[in-house]
XYZ file of C-alpha atoms in Angstrom:
600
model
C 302.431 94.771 108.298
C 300.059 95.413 105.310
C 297.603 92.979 103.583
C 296.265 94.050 100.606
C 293.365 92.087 99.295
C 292.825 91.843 95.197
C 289.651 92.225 94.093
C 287.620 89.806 92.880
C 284.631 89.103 90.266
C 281.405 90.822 92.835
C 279.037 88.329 93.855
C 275.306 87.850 92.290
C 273.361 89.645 94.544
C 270.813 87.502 96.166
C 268.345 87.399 99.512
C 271.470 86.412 101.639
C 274.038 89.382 100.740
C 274.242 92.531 102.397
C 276.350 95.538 101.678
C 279.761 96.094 102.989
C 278.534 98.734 104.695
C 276.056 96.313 106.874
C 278.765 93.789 107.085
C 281.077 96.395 108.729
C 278.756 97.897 111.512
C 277.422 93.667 111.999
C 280.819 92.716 112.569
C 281.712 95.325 114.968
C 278.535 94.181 117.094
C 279.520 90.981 116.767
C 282.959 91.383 118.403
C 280.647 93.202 120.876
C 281.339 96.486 120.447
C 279.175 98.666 122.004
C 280.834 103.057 121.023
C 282.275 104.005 118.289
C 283.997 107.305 118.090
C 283.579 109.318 114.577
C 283.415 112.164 112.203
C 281.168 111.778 108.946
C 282.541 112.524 105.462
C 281.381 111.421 101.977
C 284.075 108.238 102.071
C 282.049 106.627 104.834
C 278.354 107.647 104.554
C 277.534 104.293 103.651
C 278.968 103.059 106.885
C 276.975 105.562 108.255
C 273.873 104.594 106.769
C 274.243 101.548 108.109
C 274.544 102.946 112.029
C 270.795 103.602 111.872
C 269.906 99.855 111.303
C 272.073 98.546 114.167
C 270.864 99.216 117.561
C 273.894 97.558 119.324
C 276.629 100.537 118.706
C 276.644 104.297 119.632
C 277.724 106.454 118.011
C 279.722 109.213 119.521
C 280.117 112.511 117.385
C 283.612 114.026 118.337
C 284.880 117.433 116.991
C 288.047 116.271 115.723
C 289.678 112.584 114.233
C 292.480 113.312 116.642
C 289.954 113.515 119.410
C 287.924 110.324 118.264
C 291.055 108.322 118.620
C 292.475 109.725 122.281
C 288.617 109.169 123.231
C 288.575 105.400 122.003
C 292.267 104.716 123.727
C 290.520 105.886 126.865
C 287.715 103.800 126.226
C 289.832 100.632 125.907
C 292.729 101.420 128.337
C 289.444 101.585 131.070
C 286.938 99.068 130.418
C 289.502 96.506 128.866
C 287.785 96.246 125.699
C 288.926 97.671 121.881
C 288.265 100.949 121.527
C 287.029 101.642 117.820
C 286.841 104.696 115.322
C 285.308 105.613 112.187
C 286.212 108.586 110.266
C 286.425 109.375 106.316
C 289.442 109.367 103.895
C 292.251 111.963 103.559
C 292.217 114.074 105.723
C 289.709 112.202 108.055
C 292.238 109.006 108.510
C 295.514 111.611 108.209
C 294.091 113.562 111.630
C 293.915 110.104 113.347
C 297.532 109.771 113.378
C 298.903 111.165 116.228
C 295.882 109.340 118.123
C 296.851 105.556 116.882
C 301.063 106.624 116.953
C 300.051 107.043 120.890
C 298.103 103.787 120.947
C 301.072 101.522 119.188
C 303.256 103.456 121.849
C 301.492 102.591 124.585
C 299.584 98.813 123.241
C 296.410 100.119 123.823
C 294.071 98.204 121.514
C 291.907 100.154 118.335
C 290.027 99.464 115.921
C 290.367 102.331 113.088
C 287.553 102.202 110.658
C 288.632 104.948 107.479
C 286.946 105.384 104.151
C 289.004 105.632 100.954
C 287.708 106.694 97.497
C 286.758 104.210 95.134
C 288.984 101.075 93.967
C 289.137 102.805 90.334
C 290.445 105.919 91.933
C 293.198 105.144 93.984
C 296.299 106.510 92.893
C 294.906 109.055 90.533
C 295.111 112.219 93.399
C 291.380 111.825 93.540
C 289.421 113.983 95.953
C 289.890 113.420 99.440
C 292.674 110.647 98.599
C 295.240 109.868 100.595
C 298.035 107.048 100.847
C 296.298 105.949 104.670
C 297.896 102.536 104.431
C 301.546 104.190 103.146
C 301.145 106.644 106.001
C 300.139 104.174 108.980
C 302.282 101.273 107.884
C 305.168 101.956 110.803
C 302.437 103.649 113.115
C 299.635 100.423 113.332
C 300.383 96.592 114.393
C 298.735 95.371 111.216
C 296.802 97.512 108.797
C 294.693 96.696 105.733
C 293.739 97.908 102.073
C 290.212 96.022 101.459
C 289.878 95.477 97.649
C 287.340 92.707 97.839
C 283.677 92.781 99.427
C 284.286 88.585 100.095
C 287.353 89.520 102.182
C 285.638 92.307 104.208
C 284.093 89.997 106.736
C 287.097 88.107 107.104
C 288.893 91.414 107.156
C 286.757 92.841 110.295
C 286.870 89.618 112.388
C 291.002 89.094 111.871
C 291.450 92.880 113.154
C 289.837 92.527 116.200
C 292.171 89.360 117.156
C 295.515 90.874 116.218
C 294.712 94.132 118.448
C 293.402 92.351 120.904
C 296.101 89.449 121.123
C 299.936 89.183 121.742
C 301.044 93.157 122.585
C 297.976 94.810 121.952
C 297.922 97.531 119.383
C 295.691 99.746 116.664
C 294.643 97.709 113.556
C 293.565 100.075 110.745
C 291.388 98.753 108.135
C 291.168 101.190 104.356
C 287.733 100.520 103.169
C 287.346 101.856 99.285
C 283.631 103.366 99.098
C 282.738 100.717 96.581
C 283.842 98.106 98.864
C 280.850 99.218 101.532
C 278.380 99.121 99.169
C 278.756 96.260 97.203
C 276.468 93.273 98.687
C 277.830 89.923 99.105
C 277.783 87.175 102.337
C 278.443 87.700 106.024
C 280.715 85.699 107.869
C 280.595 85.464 111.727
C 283.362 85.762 113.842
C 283.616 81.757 114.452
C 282.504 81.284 110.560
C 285.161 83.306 109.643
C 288.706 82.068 108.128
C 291.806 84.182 109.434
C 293.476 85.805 106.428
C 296.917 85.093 107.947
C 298.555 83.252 110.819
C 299.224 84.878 113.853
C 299.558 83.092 117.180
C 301.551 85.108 119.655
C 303.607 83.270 122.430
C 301.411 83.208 125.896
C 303.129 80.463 127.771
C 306.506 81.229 129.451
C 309.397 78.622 128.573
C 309.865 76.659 131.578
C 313.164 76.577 131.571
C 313.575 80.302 131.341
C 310.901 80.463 134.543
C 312.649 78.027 136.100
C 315.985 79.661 136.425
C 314.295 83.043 137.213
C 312.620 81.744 140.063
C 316.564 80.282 141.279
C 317.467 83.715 140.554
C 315.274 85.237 142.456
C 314.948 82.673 145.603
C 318.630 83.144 146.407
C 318.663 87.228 145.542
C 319.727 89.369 148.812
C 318.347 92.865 146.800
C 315.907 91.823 144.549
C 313.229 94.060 142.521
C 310.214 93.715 141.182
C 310.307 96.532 137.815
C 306.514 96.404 136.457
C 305.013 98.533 133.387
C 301.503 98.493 131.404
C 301.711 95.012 130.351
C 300.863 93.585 133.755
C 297.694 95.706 133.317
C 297.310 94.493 129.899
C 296.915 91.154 130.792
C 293.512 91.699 132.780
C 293.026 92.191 136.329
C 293.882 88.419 137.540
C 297.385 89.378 136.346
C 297.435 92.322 139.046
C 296.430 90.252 141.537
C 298.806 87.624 141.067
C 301.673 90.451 140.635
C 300.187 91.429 144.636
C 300.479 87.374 145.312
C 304.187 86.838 143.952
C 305.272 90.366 145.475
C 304.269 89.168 148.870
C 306.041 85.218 148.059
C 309.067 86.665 147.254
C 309.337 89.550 149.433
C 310.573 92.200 147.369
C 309.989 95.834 146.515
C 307.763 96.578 143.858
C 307.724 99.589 141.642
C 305.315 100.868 138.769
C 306.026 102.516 135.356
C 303.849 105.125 134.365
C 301.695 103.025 132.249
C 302.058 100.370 135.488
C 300.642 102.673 137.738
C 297.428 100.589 139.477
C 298.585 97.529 139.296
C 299.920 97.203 141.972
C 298.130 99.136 145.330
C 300.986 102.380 146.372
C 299.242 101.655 149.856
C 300.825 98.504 149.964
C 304.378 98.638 152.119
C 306.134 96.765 149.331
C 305.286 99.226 146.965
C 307.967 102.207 146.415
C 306.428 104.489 143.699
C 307.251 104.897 139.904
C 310.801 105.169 138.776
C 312.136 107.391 136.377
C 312.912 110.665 135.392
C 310.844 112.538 137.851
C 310.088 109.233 139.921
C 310.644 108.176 143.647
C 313.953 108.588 145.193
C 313.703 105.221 146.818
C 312.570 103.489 144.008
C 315.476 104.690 141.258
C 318.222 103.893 144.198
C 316.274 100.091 145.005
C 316.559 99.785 141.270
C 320.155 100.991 140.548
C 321.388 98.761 143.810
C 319.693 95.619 143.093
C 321.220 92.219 142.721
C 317.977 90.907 140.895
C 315.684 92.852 138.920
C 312.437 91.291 137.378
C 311.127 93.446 134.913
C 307.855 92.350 133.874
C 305.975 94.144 131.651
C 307.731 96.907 130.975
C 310.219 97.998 127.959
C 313.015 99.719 130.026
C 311.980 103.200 128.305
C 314.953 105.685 127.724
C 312.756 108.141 131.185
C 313.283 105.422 133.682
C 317.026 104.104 132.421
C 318.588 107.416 132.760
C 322.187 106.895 131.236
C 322.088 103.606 129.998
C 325.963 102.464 130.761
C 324.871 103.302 134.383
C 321.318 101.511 134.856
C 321.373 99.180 137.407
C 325.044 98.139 136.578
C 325.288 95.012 139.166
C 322.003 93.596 138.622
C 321.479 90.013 137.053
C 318.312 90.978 134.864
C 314.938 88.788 133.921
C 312.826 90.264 131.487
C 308.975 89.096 131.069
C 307.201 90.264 128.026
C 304.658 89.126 125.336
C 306.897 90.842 122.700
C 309.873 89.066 121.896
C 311.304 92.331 119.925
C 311.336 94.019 123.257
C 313.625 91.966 125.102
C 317.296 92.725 124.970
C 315.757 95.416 122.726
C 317.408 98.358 125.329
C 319.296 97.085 128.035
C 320.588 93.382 127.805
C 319.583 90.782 130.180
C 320.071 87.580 131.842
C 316.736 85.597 131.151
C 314.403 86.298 129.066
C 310.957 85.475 129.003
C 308.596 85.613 126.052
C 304.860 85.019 127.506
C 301.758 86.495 129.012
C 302.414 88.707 132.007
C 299.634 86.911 133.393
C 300.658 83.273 132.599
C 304.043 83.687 133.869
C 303.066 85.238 137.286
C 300.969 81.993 137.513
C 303.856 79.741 136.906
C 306.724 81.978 139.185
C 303.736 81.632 141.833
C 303.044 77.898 141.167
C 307.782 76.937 140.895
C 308.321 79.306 143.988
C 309.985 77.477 146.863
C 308.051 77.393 149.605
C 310.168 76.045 152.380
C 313.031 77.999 154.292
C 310.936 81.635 153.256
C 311.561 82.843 156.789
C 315.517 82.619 155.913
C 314.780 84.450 152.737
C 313.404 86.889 155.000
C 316.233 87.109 157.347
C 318.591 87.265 154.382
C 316.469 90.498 152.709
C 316.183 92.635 155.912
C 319.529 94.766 155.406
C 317.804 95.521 152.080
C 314.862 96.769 153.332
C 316.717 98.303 156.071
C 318.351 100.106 153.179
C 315.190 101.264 151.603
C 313.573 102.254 154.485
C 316.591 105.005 154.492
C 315.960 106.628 151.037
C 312.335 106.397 152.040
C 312.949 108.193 154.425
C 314.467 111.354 152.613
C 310.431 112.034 151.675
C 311.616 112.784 148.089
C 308.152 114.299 147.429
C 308.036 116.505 150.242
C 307.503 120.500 148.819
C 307.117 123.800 150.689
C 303.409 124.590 151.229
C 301.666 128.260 151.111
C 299.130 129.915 153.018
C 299.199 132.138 149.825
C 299.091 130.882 146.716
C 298.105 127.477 145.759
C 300.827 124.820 145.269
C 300.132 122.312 142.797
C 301.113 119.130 144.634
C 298.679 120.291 147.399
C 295.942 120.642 144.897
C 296.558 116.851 144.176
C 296.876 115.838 147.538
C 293.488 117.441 148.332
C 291.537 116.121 145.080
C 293.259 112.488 146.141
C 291.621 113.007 149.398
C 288.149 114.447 148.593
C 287.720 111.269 146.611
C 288.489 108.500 148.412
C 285.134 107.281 148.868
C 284.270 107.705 145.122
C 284.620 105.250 142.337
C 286.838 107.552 140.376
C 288.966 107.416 137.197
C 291.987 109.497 136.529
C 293.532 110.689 132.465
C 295.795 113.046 132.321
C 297.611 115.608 129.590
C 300.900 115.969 129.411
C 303.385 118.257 131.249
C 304.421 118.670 134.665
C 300.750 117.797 135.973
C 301.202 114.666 134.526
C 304.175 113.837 136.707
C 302.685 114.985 139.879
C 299.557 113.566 139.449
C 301.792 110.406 139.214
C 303.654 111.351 141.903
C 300.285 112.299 144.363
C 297.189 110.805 143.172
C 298.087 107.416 144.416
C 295.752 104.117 142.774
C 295.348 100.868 143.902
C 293.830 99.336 141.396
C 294.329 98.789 137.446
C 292.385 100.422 134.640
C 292.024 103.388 136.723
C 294.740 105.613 135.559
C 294.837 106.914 131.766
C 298.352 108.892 130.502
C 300.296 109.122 127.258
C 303.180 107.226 128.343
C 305.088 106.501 125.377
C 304.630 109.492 122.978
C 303.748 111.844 125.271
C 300.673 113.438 123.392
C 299.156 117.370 124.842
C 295.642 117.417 124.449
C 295.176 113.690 125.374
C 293.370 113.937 128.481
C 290.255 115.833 127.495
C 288.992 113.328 124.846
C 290.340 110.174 126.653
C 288.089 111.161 129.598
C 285.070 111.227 127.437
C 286.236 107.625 126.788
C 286.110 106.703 130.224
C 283.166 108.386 131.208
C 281.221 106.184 128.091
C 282.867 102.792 129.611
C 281.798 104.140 132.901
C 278.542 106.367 133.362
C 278.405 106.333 137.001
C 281.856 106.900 138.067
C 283.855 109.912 138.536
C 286.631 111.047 135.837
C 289.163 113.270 136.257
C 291.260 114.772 133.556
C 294.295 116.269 135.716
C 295.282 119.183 132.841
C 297.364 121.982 132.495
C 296.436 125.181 130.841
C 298.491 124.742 128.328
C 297.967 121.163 126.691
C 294.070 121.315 127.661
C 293.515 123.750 124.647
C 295.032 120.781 122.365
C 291.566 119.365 122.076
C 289.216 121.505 123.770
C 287.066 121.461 121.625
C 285.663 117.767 122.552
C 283.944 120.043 125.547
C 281.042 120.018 122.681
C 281.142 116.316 123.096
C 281.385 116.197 126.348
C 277.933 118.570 126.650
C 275.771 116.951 123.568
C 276.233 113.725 125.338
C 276.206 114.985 129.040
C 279.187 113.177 130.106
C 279.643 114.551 133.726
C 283.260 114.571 133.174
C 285.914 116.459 135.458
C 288.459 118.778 133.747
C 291.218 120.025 136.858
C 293.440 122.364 135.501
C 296.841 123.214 137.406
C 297.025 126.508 136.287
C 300.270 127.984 135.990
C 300.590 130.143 132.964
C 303.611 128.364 131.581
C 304.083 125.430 129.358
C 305.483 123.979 132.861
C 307.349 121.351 131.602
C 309.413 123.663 129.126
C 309.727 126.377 131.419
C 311.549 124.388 134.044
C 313.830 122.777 131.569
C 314.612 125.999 130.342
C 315.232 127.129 133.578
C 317.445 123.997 134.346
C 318.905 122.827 131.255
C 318.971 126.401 129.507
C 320.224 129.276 131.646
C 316.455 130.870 132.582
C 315.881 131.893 128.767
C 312.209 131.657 128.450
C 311.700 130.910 124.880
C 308.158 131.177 123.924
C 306.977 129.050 126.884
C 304.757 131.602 128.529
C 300.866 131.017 128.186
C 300.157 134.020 126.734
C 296.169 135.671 125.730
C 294.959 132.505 127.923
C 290.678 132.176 127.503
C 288.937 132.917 130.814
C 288.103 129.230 131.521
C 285.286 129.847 133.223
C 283.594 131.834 130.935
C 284.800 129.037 128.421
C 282.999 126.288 130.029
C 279.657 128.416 130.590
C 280.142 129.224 126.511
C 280.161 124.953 125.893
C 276.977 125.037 127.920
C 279.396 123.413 130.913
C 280.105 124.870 134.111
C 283.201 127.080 135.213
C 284.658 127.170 138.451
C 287.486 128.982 139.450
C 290.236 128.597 142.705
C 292.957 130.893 143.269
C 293.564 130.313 147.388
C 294.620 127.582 149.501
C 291.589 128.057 151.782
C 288.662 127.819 149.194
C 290.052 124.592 147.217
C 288.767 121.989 149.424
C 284.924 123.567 149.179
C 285.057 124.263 145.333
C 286.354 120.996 144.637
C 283.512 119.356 146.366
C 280.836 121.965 144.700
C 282.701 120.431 141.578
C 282.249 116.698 142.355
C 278.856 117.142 143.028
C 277.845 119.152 139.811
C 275.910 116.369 137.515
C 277.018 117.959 134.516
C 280.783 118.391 133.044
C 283.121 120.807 134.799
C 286.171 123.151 134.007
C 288.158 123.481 136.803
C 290.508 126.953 136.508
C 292.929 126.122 139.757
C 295.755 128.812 139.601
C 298.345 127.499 141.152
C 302.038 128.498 141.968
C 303.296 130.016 138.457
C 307.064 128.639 138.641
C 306.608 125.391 140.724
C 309.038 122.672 139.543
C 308.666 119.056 139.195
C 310.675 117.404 141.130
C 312.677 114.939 142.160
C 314.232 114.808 138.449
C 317.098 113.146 137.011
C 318.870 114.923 134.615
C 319.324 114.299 130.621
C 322.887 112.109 130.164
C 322.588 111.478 134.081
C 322.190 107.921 136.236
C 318.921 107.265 137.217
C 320.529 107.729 140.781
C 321.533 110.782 140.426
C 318.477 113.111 141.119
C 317.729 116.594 141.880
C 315.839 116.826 145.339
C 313.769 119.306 146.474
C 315.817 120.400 148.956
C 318.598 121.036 146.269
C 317.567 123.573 144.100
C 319.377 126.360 145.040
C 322.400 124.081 143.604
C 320.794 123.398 140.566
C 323.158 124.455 137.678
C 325.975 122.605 139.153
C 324.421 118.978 139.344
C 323.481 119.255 135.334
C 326.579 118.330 133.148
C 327.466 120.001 130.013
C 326.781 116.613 128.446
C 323.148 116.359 130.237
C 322.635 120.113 128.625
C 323.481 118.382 125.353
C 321.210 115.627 124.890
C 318.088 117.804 126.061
């Protein structure tokens, strides 16, 4: 959506105005911010200006706009909160892009603060002009064009609600330079009139609970399909998922952006689904009689082939969007509310009597499951020689299990075994790009997290390749001694590519190799960081610990197994229970179809 606001005759200045510029960094206290990520530029030094008069926001310097807005997902996607950013006009706003694309992808909540050249000027090519509202329109949940300085408070206080409310998502609000610093009066947030209606739908309809909960009672295969919206809805909403899981009995399994809300050390729990996922939990989804997806979107890397996806299941879908449902994959009943409400109400219709026949009646299911679990899907080939990556994980996972640590991630085949071997058991602590699948993520996002949470430990689980996306927010990371940890799976390749081209393309290596690579070491010591380097499996468990106890922020170079592949791994045009195992590679090119070649 777009508002633009028409100007209006200024107001006479008086003792109670203050510039647009105050009004914008009062507001954002007021909502209780408390960091802002940035980059200066002559569209926004007012703004600027005003920092230095308000003592309740940071300011965080970044390197790049891209960076600011990866950092301020990772703020939000940890402590709960909006993450917010301030950067100048053209190309300022234009290099936040990819960063707020990721955030409407994955509903993480923003706040994006740009500068735009004054009123008079806009549409004349001006310098440093660009169309930000024209270019963010399909890429924010709301975003505004400020043309009046008695809207702007109105403006500020109506952003924060729509990201924050309904499916959360990045607001962007264009702020003309003569807009921040005309004067005129302050509104609060409560003072404040919204500009527009918007009241998204929390409560479930009863009706629609009340015939999932019969749908569910009287399943003899039922799942429990859960994605980021359970972790959207707070923390009471995970624990209530753990509540209802244990009521009705069922498997449980976790999208990528799910992954922490519910605990993988619980026995209901079967792993993520998907594309490179858990055997048992693609096979408990595809043979279901009753699937409950809650939170999720039923994304084209967990469906596999669509006309095959869990063809005998009746299908409930729970989500705050009511675009998403019957959006990809039709269903039964569907629910438009709070993932948090609805759990309440399941919990509160659920049938309490006769639960021990339920029980009786879902033990050949289990029985079931406990077969596929037992094919230890994840199960690789270790090495006395070289370093395998899933043993890297497995010995960072255990090294800190008595540390309150955080986890983000780039993107590549790290990302999928960190998914795959870091295991969570608790929400907010795992930071990925899910939905748009951004390189160069990870770095930034951990400064976020690090910010929201000084004395914890964060992790960014890179590769080589997508860590040199944004590497330069290592300057950020040292001007503001953020202590974060940057663990790089080393293997030389764009890993991800290379095994698809190996796969999907008939071993032609095109332009995947890592070529004229920095020593990373001697790249963190040149950021004022500190470089540590692993190449065998016998000196990883000491030099991880020398890393977790340096106070400063780390590069971790581990060089691991150059042509390891991610798997399990269902194939493009495939059923998401048809997967390549481990123990199947040497049959790989004949379990990829033509038409799976095709739609890679």
């Amino acid at each position: 959506m777009t508002i633009n606001i028409t100007a209006t005759t200024p107001a006479t200045a008086n003792s109670d105005e203050i510039t647009g510029a105050a009004m914008i960094v009062r507001a954002l206290a007021d909502q209780g911010a408390e960091v802002l990520f940035g980059y200066p530029g002559g569209a926004v030094l007012p703004i600027y200006d005003a920092l230095l008069d308000e003592p309740r926001l940071r300011h965080i310097l970044v390197r790049h706009e891209q960076g600011a807005a990866h950092a301020a997902e990772g703020y939000a996607r940890s402590s709960g909160k909006p993450g917010v950013v301030l950067v100048t006009s053209g190309p300022g706003a234009i290099n936040t892009v990819v960063g707020i694309v990721d955030a409407l992808m994955d509903s993480i909540p923003l706040i994006v603060i740009t500068g735009q050249v004054p009123t008079h000027l806009i549409g004349t090519d001006a310098f440093q002009e660009a169309d930000t509202i024209g270019i963010t329109r399909s890429c924010t949940k709301h975003n505004y064009l400020v043309r009046s300085i008695e809207e702007l408070p109105h403006v500020m206080h109506e952003a924060y609600r729509i990201a924050t409310t309904g499916r959360p998502g990045p607001v962007l609000i264009d702020i003309p330079k003569d807009i921040q610093v005309a004067r005129g009066r302050y509104s609060g947030p409560r003072e404040a009139i919204p500009l527009h209606r918007y009241e998204p739908q929390i409560k479930g309809n009863p009706g629609s609970i009340a015939e999932a909960i019969k749908l569910l009672s009287e399943a003899r295969r039922p799942i429990l399909y859960t994605g980021g919206g359970v972790i959207n809805s707070g923390p009471k909403a995970s624990a209530r998922l753990r509540e209802f899981a244990a009521l009705v009995g069922a498997p449980v399994t976790s999208t990528l952006m799910g992954l922490g809300a519910f605990p993988a050390s619980d026995d209901l729990w079967l792993g993520m689904p998907g594309m490179h996922g858990a055997y048992e939990a693609n096979h408990a989804m595809h043979d279901c009689d009753v699937m409950l997806c809650l939170g999720a979107r039923f994304d084209d890397r967990v469906t596999g082939r669509l006309d095959a996806f869990s063809p005998g299941s009746r299908k409930i879908h729970v989500d705050i969007d009511p675009s998403s449902i019957g959006k990809i994959v039709p269903v039964d009943v569907g629910i438009v509310g709070d993932a948090l409400s609805v759990l309440e109400d399941l919990i509160a219709g659920w049938p309490r009597q006769r639960q021990q026949d339920r029980k009786d009646r879902l033990a050949p299911w289990w029985k079931q499951i406990e077969t596929w679990r037992a094919r230890k899907a994840f199960s690789y080939r270790n090495s006395s020689e070289v370093i395998k990556p899933q043993y890297a994980l497995e010995r960072l996972r255990a090294l800190t299990l008595d540390r309150d640590v955080y986890v983000t991630t780039e993107v590549g085949q790290h990302q999928m075994w960190a998914a795959q071997f870091f295991y969570l058991s608790e929400p907010n602590r795992w930071m990925t790009s899910g939905g748009l699948g951004t390189m160069g993520y990870g770095l930034p996002a951990a400064i976020g997290v690090q910010l929201a949470h000084p004395r914890s430990v964060v992790i960014d689980i890179a590769g080589e390749a997508s860590i040199l996306m944004n590497m330069q927010e290592m300057s950020t990371a040292v001007q503001y001694r953020l202590p974060i940890k940057i663990f790089i799976l080393n293997n030389e390749y764009m890993g991800m590519i290379r095994q698809w081209q190996e796969l999907l393309h008939d071993e032609r290596y095109s332009h995947s190799y890592s070529e004229s690579l920095p020593d990373f070491v001697k790249l963190a010591e040149a950021y004022g960081a500190v470089g540590i380097r692993a190449e065998k499996p016998e000196e990883l468990d000491g030099k991880i610990i020398e890393m977790l106890n340096t106070p400063g922020p780390v590069i971790f170079d581990c060089r691991v197994e150059k042509t390891e592949n991610c798997l399990p791994m269902i194939p493009s045009g495939k059923p998401h229970n048809e997967m390549i195992l481990a123990d199947e590679v040497v049959d790989m090119g004949s379990v990829i179809s033509a038409e799976g070649r095709a739609l890679v």
